[in-house]
mmCIF file of C-alpha atoms and ligand atoms in Angstrom:
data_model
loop_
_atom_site.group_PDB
_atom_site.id
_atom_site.type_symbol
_atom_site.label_atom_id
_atom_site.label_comp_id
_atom_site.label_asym_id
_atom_site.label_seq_id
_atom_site.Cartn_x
_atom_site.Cartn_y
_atom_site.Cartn_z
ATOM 1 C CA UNK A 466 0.000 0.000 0.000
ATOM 2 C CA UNK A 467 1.424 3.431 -1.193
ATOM 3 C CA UNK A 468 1.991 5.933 2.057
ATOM 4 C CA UNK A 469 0.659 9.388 1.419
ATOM 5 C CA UNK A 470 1.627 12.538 3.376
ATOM 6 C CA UNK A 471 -0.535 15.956 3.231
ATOM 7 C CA UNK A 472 -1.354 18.612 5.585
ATOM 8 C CA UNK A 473 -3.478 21.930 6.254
ATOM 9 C CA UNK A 474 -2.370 25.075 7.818
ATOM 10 C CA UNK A 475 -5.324 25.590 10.752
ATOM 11 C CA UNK A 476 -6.229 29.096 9.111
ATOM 12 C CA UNK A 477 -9.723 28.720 10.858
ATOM 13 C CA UNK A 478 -12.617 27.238 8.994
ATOM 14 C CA UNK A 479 -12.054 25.281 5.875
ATOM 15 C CA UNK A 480 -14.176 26.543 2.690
ATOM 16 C CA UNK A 481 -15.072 24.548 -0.638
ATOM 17 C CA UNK A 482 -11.660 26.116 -1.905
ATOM 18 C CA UNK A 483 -9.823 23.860 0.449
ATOM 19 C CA UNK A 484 -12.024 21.108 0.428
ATOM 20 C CA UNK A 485 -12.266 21.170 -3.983
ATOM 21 C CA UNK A 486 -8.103 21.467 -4.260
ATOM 22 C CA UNK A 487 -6.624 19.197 -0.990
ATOM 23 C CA UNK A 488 -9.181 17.299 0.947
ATOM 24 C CA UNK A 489 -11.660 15.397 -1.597
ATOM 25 C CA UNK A 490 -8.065 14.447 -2.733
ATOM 26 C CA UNK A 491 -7.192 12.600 0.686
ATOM 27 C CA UNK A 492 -10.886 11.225 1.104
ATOM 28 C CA UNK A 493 -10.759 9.649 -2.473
ATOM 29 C CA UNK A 494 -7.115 8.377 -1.702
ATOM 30 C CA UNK A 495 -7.802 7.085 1.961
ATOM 31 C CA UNK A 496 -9.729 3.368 0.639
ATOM 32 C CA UNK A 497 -6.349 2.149 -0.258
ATOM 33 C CA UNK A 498 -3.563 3.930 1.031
ATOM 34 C CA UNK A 499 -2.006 4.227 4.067
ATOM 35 C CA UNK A 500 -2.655 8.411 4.538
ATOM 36 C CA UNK A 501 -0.811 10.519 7.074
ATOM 37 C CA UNK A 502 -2.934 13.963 7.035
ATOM 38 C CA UNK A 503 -1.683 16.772 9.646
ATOM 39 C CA UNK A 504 -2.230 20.279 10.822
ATOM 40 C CA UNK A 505 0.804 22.384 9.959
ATOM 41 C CA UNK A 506 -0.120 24.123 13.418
ATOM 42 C CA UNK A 507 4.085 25.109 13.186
ATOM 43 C CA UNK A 508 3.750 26.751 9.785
ATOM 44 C CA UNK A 509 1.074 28.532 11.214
ATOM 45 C CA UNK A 510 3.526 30.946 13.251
ATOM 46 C CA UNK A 511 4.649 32.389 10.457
ATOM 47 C CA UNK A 512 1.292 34.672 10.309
ATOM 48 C CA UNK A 513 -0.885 34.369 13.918
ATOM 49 C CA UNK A 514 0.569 35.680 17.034
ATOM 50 C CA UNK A 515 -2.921 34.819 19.198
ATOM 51 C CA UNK A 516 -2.077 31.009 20.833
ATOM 52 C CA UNK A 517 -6.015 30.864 21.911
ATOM 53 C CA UNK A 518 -6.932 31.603 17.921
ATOM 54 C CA UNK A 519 -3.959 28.968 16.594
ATOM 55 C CA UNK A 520 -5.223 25.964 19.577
ATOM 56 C CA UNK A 521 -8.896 26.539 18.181
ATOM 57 C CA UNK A 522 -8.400 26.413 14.834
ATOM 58 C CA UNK A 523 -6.063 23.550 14.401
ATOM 59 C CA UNK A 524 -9.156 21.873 16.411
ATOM 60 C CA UNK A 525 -11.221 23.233 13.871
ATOM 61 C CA UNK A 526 -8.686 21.196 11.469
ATOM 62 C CA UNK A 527 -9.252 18.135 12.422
ATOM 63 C CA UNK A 528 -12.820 18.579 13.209
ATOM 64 C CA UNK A 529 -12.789 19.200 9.310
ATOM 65 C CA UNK A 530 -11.319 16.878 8.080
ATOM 66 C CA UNK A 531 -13.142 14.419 9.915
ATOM 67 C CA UNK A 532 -16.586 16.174 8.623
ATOM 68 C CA UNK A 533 -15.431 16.107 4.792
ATOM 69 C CA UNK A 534 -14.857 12.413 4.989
ATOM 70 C CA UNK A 535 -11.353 11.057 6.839
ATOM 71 C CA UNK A 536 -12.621 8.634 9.013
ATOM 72 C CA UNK A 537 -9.798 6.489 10.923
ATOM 73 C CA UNK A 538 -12.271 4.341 12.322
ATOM 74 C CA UNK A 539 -13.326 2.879 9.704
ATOM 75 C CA UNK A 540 -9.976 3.157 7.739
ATOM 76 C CA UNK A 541 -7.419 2.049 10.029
ATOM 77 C CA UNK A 542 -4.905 3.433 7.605
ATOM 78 C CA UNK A 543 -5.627 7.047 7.927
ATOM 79 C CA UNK A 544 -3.834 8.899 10.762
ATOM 80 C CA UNK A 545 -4.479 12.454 11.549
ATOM 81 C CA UNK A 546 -2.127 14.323 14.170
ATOM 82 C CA UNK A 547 -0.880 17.998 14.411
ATOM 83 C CA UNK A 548 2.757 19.221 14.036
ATOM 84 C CA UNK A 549 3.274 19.683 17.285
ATOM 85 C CA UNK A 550 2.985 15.845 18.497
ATOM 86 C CA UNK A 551 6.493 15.414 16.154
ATOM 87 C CA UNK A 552 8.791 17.760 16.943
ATOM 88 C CA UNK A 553 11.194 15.709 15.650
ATOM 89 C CA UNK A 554 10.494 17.777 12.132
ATOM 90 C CA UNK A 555 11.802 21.105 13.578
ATOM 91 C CA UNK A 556 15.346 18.640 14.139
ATOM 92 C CA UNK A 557 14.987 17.809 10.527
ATOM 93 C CA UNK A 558 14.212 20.857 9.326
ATOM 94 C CA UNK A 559 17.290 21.959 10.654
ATOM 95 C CA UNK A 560 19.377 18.819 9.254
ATOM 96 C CA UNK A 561 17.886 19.990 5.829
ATOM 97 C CA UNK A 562 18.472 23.967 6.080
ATOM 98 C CA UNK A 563 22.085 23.545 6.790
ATOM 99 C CA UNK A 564 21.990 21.659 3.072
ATOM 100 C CA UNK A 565 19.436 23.862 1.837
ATOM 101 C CA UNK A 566 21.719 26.872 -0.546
ATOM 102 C CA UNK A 567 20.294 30.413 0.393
ATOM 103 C CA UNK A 568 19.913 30.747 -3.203
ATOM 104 C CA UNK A 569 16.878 27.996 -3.378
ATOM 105 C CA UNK A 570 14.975 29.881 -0.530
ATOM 106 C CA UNK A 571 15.639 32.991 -2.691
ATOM 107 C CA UNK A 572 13.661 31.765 -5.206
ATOM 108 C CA UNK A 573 10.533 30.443 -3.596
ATOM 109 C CA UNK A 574 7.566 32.567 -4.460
ATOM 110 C CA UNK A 575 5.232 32.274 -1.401
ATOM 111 C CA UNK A 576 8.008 33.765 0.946
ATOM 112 C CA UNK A 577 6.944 36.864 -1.684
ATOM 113 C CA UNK A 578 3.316 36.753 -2.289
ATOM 114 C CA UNK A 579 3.026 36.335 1.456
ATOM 115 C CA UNK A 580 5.102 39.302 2.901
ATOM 116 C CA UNK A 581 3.520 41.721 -0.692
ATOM 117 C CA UNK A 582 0.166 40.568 1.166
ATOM 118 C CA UNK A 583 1.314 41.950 4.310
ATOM 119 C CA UNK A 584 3.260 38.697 6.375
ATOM 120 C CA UNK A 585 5.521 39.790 8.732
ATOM 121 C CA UNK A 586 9.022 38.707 6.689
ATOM 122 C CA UNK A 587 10.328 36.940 9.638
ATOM 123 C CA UNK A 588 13.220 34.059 8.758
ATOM 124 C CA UNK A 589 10.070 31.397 9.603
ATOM 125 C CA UNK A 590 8.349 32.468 7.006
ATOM 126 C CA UNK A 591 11.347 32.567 4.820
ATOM 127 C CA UNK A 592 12.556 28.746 5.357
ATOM 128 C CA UNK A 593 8.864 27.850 5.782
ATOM 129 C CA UNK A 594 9.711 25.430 2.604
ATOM 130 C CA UNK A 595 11.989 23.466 4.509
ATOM 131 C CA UNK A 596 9.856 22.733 7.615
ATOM 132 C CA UNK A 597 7.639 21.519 4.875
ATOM 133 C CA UNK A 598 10.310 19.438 3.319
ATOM 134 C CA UNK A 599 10.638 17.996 6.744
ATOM 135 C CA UNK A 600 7.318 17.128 6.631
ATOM 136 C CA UNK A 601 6.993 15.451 3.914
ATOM 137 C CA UNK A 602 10.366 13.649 4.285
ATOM 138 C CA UNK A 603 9.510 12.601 8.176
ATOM 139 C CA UNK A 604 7.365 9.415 7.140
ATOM 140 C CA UNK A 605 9.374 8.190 4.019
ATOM 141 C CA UNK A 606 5.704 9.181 1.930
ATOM 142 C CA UNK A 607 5.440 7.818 -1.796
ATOM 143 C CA UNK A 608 3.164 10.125 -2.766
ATOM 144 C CA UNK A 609 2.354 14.055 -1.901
ATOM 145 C CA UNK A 610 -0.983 15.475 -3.052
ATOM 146 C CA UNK A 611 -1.234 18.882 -3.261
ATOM 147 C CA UNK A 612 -2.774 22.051 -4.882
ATOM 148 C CA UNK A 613 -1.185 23.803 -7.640
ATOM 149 C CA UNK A 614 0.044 26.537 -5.008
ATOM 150 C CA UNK A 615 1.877 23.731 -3.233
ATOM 151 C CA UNK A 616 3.965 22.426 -6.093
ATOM 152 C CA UNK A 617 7.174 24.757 -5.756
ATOM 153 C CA UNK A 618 7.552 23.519 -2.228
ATOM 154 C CA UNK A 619 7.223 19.811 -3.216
ATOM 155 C CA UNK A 620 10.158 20.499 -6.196
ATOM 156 C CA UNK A 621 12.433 22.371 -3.317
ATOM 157 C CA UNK A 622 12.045 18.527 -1.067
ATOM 158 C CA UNK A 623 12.667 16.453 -3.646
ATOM 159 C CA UNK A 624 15.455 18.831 -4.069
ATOM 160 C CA UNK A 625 16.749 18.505 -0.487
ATOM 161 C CA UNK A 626 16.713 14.964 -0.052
ATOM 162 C CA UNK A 627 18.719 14.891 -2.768
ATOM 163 C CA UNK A 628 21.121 17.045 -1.658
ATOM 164 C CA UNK A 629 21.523 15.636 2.022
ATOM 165 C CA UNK A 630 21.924 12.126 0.331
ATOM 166 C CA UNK A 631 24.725 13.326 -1.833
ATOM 167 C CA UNK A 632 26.208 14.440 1.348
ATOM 168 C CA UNK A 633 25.152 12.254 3.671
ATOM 169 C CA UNK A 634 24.116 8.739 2.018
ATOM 170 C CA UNK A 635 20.679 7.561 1.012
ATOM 171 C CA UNK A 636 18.471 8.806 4.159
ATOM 172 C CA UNK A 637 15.498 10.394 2.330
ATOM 173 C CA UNK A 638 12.956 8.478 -0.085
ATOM 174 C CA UNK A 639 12.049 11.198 -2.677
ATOM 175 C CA UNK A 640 8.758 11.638 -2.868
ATOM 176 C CA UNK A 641 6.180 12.298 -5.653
ATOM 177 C CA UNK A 642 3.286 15.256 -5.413
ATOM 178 C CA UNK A 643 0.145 14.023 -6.796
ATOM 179 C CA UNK A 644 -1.556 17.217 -8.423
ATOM 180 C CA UNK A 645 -5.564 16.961 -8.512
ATOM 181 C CA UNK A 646 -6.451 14.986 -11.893
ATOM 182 C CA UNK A 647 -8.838 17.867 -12.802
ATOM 183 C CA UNK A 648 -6.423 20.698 -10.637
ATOM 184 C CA UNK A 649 -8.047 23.872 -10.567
ATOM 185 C CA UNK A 650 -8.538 26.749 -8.168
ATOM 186 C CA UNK A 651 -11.945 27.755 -7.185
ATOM 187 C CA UNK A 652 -12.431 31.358 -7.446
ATOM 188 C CA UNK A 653 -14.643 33.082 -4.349
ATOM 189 C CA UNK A 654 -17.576 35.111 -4.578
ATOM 190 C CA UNK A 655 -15.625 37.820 -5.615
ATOM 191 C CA UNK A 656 -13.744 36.256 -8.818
ATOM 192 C CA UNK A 657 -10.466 35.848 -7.184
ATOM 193 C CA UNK A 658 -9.318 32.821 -5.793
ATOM 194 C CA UNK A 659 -11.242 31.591 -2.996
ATOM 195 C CA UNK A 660 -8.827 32.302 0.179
ATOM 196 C CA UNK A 661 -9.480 32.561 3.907
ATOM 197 C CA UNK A 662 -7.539 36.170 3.595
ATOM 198 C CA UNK A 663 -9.477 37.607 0.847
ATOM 199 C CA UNK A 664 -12.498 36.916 2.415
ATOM 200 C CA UNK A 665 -14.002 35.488 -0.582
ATOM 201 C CA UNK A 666 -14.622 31.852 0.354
ATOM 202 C CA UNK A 667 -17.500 29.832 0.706
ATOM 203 C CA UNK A 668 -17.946 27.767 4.123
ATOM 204 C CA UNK A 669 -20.311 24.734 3.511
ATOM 205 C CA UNK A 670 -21.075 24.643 7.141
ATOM 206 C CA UNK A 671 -22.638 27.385 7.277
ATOM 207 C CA UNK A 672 -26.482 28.052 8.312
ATOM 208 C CA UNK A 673 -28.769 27.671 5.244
ATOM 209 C CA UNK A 674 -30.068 31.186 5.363
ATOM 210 C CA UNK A 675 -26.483 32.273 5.655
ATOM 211 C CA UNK A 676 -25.304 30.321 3.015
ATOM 212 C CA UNK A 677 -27.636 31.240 0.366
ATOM 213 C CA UNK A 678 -27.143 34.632 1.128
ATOM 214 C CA UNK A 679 -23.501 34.438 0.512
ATOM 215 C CA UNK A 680 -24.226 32.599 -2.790
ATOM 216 C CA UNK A 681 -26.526 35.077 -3.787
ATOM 217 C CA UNK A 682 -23.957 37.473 -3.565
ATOM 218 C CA UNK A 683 -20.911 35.981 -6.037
ATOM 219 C CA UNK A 684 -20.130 38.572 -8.385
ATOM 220 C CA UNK A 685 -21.849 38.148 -11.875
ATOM 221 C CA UNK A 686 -21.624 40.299 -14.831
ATOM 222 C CA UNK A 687 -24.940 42.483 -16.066
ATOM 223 C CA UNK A 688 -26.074 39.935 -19.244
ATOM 224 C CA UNK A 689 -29.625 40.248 -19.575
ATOM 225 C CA UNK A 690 -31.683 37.076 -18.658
ATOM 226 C CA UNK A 691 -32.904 36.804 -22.247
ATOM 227 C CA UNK A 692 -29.023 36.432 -23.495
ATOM 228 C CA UNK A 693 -27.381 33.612 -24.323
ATOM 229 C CA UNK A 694 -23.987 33.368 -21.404
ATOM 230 C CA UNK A 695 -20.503 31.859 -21.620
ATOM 231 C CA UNK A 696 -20.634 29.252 -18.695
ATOM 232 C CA UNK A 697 -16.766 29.492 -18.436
ATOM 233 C CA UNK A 698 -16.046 33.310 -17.696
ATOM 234 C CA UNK A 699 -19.272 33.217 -14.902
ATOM 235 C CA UNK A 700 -17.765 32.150 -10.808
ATOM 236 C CA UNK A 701 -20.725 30.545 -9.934
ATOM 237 C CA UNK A 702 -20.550 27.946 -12.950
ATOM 238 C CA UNK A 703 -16.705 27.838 -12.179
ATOM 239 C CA UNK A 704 -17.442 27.037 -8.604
ATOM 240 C CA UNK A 705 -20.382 24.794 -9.527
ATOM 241 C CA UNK A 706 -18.460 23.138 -11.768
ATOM 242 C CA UNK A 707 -15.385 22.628 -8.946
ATOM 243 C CA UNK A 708 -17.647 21.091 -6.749
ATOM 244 C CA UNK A 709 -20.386 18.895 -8.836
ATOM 245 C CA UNK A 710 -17.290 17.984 -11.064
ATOM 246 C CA UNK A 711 -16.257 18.411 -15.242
ATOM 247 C CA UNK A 712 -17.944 15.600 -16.667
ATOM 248 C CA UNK A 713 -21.086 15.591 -14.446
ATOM 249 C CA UNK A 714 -25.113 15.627 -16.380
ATOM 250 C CA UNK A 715 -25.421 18.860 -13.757
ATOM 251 C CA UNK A 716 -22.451 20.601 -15.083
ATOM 252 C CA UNK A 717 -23.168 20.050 -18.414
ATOM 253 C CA UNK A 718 -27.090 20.667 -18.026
ATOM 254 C CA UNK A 719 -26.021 23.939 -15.845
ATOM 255 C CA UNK A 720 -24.053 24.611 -18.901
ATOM 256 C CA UNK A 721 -26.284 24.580 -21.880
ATOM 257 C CA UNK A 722 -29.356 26.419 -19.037
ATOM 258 C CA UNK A 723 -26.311 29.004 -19.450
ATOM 259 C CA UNK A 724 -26.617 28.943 -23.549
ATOM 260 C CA UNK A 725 -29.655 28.955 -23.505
ATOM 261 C CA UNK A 726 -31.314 32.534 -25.313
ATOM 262 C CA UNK A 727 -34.860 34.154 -25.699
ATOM 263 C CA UNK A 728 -37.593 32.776 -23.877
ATOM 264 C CA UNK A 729 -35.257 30.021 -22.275
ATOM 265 C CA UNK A 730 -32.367 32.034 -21.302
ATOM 266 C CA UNK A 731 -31.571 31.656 -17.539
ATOM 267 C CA UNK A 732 -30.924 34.564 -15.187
ATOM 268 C CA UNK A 733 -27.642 34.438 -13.067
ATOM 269 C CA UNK A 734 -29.794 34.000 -9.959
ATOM 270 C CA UNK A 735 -31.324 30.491 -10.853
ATOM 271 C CA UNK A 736 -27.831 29.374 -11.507
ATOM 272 C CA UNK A 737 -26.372 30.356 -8.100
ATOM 273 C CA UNK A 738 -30.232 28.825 -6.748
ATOM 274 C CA UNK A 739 -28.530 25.863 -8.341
ATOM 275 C CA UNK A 740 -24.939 26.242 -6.582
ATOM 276 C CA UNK A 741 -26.596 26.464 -3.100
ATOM 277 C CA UNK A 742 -28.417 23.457 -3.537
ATOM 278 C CA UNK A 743 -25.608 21.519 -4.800
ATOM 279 C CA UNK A 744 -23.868 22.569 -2.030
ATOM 280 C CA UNK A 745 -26.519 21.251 0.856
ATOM 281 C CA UNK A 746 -26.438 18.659 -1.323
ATOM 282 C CA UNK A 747 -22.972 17.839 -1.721
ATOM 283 C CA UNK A 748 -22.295 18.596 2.044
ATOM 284 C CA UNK A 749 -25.519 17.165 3.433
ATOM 285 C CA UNK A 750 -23.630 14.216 5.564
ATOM 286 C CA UNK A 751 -20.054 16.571 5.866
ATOM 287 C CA UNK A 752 -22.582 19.275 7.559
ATOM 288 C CA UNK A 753 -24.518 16.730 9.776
ATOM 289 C CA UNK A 754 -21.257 14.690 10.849
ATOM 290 C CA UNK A 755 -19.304 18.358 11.580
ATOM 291 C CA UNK A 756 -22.347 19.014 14.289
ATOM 292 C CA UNK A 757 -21.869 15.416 15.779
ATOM 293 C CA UNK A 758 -18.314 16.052 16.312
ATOM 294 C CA UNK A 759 -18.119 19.250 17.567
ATOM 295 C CA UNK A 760 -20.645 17.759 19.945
ATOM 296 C CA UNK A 761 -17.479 14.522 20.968
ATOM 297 C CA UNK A 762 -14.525 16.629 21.700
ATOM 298 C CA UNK A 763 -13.536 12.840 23.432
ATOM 299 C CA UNK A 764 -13.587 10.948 20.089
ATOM 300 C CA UNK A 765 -11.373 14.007 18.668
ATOM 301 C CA UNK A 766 -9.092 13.388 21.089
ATOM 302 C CA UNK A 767 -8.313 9.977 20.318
ATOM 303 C CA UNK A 768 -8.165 10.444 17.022
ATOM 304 C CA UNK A 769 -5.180 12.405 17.884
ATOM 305 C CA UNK A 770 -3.411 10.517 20.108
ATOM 306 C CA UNK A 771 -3.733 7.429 17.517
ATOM 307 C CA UNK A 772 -2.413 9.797 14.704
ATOM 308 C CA UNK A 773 0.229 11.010 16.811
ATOM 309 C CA UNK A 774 1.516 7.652 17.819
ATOM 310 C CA UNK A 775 1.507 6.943 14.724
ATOM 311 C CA UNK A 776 3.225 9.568 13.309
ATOM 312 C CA UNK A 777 5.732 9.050 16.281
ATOM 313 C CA UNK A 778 6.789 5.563 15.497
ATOM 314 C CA UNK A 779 7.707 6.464 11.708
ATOM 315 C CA UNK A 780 9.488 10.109 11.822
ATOM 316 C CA UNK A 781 11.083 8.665 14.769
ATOM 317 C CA UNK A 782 12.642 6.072 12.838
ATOM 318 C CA UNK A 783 13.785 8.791 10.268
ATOM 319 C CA UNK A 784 15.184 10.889 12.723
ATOM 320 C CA UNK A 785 17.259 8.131 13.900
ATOM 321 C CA UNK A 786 18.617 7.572 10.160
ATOM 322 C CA UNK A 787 19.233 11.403 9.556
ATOM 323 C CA UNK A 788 21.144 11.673 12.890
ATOM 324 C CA UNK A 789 23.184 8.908 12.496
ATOM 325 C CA UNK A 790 24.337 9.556 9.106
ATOM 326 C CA UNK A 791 25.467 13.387 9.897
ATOM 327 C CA UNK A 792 27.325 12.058 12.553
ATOM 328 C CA UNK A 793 25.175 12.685 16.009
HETATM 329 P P1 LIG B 1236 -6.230 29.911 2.077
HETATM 330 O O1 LIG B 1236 -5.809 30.587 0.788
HETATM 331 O O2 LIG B 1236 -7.714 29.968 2.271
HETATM 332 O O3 LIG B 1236 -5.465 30.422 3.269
HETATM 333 P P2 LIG B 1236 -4.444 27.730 2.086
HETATM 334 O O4 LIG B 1236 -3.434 28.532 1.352
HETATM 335 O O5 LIG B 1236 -4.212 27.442 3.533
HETATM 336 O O6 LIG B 1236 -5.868 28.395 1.910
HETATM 337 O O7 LIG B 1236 -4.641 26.386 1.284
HETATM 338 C C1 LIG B 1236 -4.702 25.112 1.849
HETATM 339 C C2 LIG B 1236 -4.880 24.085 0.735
HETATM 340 O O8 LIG B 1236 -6.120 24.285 0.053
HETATM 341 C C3 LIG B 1236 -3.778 24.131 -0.318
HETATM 342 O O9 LIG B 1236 -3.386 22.794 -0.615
HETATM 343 C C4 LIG B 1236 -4.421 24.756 -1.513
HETATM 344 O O10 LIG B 1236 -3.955 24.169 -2.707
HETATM 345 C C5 LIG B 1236 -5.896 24.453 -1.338
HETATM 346 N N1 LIG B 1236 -6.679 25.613 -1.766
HETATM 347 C C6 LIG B 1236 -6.780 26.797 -1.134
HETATM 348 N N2 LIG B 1236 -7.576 27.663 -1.798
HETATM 349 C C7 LIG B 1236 -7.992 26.990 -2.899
HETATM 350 C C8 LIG B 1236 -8.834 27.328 -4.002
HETATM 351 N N3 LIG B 1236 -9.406 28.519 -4.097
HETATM 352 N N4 LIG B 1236 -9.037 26.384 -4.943
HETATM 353 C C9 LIG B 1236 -8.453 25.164 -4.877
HETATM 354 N N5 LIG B 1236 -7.660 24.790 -3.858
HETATM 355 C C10 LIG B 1236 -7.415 25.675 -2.887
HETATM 356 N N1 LIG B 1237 2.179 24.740 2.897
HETATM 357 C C1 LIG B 1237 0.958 23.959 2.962
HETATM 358 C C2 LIG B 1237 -0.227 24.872 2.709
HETATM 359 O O1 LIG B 1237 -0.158 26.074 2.921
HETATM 360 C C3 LIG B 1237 0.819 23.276 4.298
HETATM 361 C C4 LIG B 1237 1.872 22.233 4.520
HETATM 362 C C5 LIG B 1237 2.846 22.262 5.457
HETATM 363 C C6 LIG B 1237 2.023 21.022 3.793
HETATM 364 N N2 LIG B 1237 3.594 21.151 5.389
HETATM 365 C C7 LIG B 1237 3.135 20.359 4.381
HETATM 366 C C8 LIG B 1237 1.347 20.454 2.715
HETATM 367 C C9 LIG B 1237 3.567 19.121 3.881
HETATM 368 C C10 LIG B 1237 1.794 19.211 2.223
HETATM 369 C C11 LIG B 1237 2.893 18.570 2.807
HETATM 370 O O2 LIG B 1237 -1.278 24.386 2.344
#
């Protein structure tokens, strides 16, 4: 069975962004792999300074990821911890930075979209890549899957093991990222794409009334309900389409409703009508498990110590290789 590492910064609630580009991926892997899925509650330093804010949201994390579908009980393969319970990684991370050329961090591009979007450009956030790298490289994974945003950061591991075992000897198995098969970034209600810090996103959990409201309020252009409408350049058949999926009879039925003229044209508001109830559809068990486990703060709990020994017994083991071959 192929190992699979992934992980979440706890930024708060999740939205369909999140949920469309990394975690459908590690539901759909979790029948037959063996999945290690954490909270990067570490990474998270880079941008919170409020420890009550970071301890509830990498709750929220997990709480998450259990609603959208990981479920180590019945998948005795999937182990969910946080950061934190494998500090070993911070040790690594600093085995890697000291083969890591200043050059390569140089080059990373979130280090610069983050600090032009206001980041404090602390050295964390600078070597953030290679506390990922340590990540990643902690469990000996086979396979990565990631967004699109996340692919840089997989190239600059694969790029670090190989560099420590040129120095060091073989230590690190280089991994392979796994980019969705039909990758794309969900744009909010806005246009942009759908991010926690734009305050675009879409939160499935959310009250109906809420939720439709939000909907109602994506950003559409002014084509006359009588006009015939390009389903590609519209956000809410982008979204719908992120969700429901490409090839699906409601995409493609959404799609001609959209080419529709005269008499049958449709208006932009029966279209995002049909977004909110694909979402209460789509989310109908996620939203009705999320409320059962925010309601078992005891069953979260051992999720977390399971995942955490888990985690333990294999990034221990690496640690022990990594030390031993620099010479500690
Ligand atoms: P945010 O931008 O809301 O802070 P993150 O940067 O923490 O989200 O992203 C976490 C994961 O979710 C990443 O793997 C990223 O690829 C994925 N992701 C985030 N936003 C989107 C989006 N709009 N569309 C697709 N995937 C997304
Ligand atoms: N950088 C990732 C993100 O923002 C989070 C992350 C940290 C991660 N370590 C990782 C993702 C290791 C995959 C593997 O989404």
């Amino acid at each position: 069975m192929k190992r699979v590492l992934s992980g979440l910064q706890p930024s708060g609630q999740l939205h369909i962004g999140n949920y469309a580009g990394a975690i459908r991926q590690f539901v759909d892997m979790q029948a037959d792999h063996e999945m290690y899925v954490f909270v990067a509650s570490y990474h998270a330093l880079t941008s919170t300074r409020d420890a009550n804010e970071l301890r509830t949201n990498t709750r929220q994390v997990v709480i998450d990821y259990l609603a959208f579908g990981l479920d180590p009980a019945t998948h005795p393969n999937t182990h969910i911890y946080l950061q934190q319970d494998v500090p070993q990684v911070t040790e690594l991370a600093w085995l890697l930075s000291c083969v890591c050329p200043k050059h390569l961090m140089d080059k990373a591009t979130s280090y610069k979209d983050k600090v032009a979007r206001g980041l404090p450009a602390s050295v964390g956030l600078y070597t953030y890549p290679i506390l990922q790298a340590a990540d990643i490289l902690s469990v000996d994974p086979d396979l990565v899957p990631v967004g699109k945003d996340q692919v840089q950061h997989c190239e600059i591991t694969r790029d670090l093991a190989q560099k420590f075992n040129h120095a060091f000897g073989e230590v690190f198995k280089l991994p392979n990222y796994k980019l969705r098969d039909d990758a794309q970034v969900l744009p909010g209600i806005d246009g942009q794409k759908m991010s926690k810090s734009y305050g675009n996103d879409i939160d499935p959990f959310m009250d109906e009334k809420p939720l439709r409201k939000r909907i109602m309020k994506i950003k559409t252009d002014s084509t006359p309900v009588e006009e015939s409408k390009d389903p590609e350049a519209c956000t809410v058949f982008q979204i719908y389409r992120g969700i429901a999926g490409r090839d699906d009879p409601r995409t493609l039925d959404l799609a001609s409703r959209y080419r529709a003229s005269g008499p049958e044209g449709m208006g932009y508001g029966h279209a995002k009508q049909a977004l909110f109830e694909l979402i209460l559809d789509h989310f109908a068990d996620a939203r009705k498990r999320r409320t059962e486990l925010m309601n078992d703060p005891a069953y979260i709990d051992k999720v977390l110590k399971d995942g955490a020994a888990a985690a333990q017994a294999k990034v221990t083991e690496v640690t022990a290789r990594a030390r031993m071959a620099v010479g500690l």
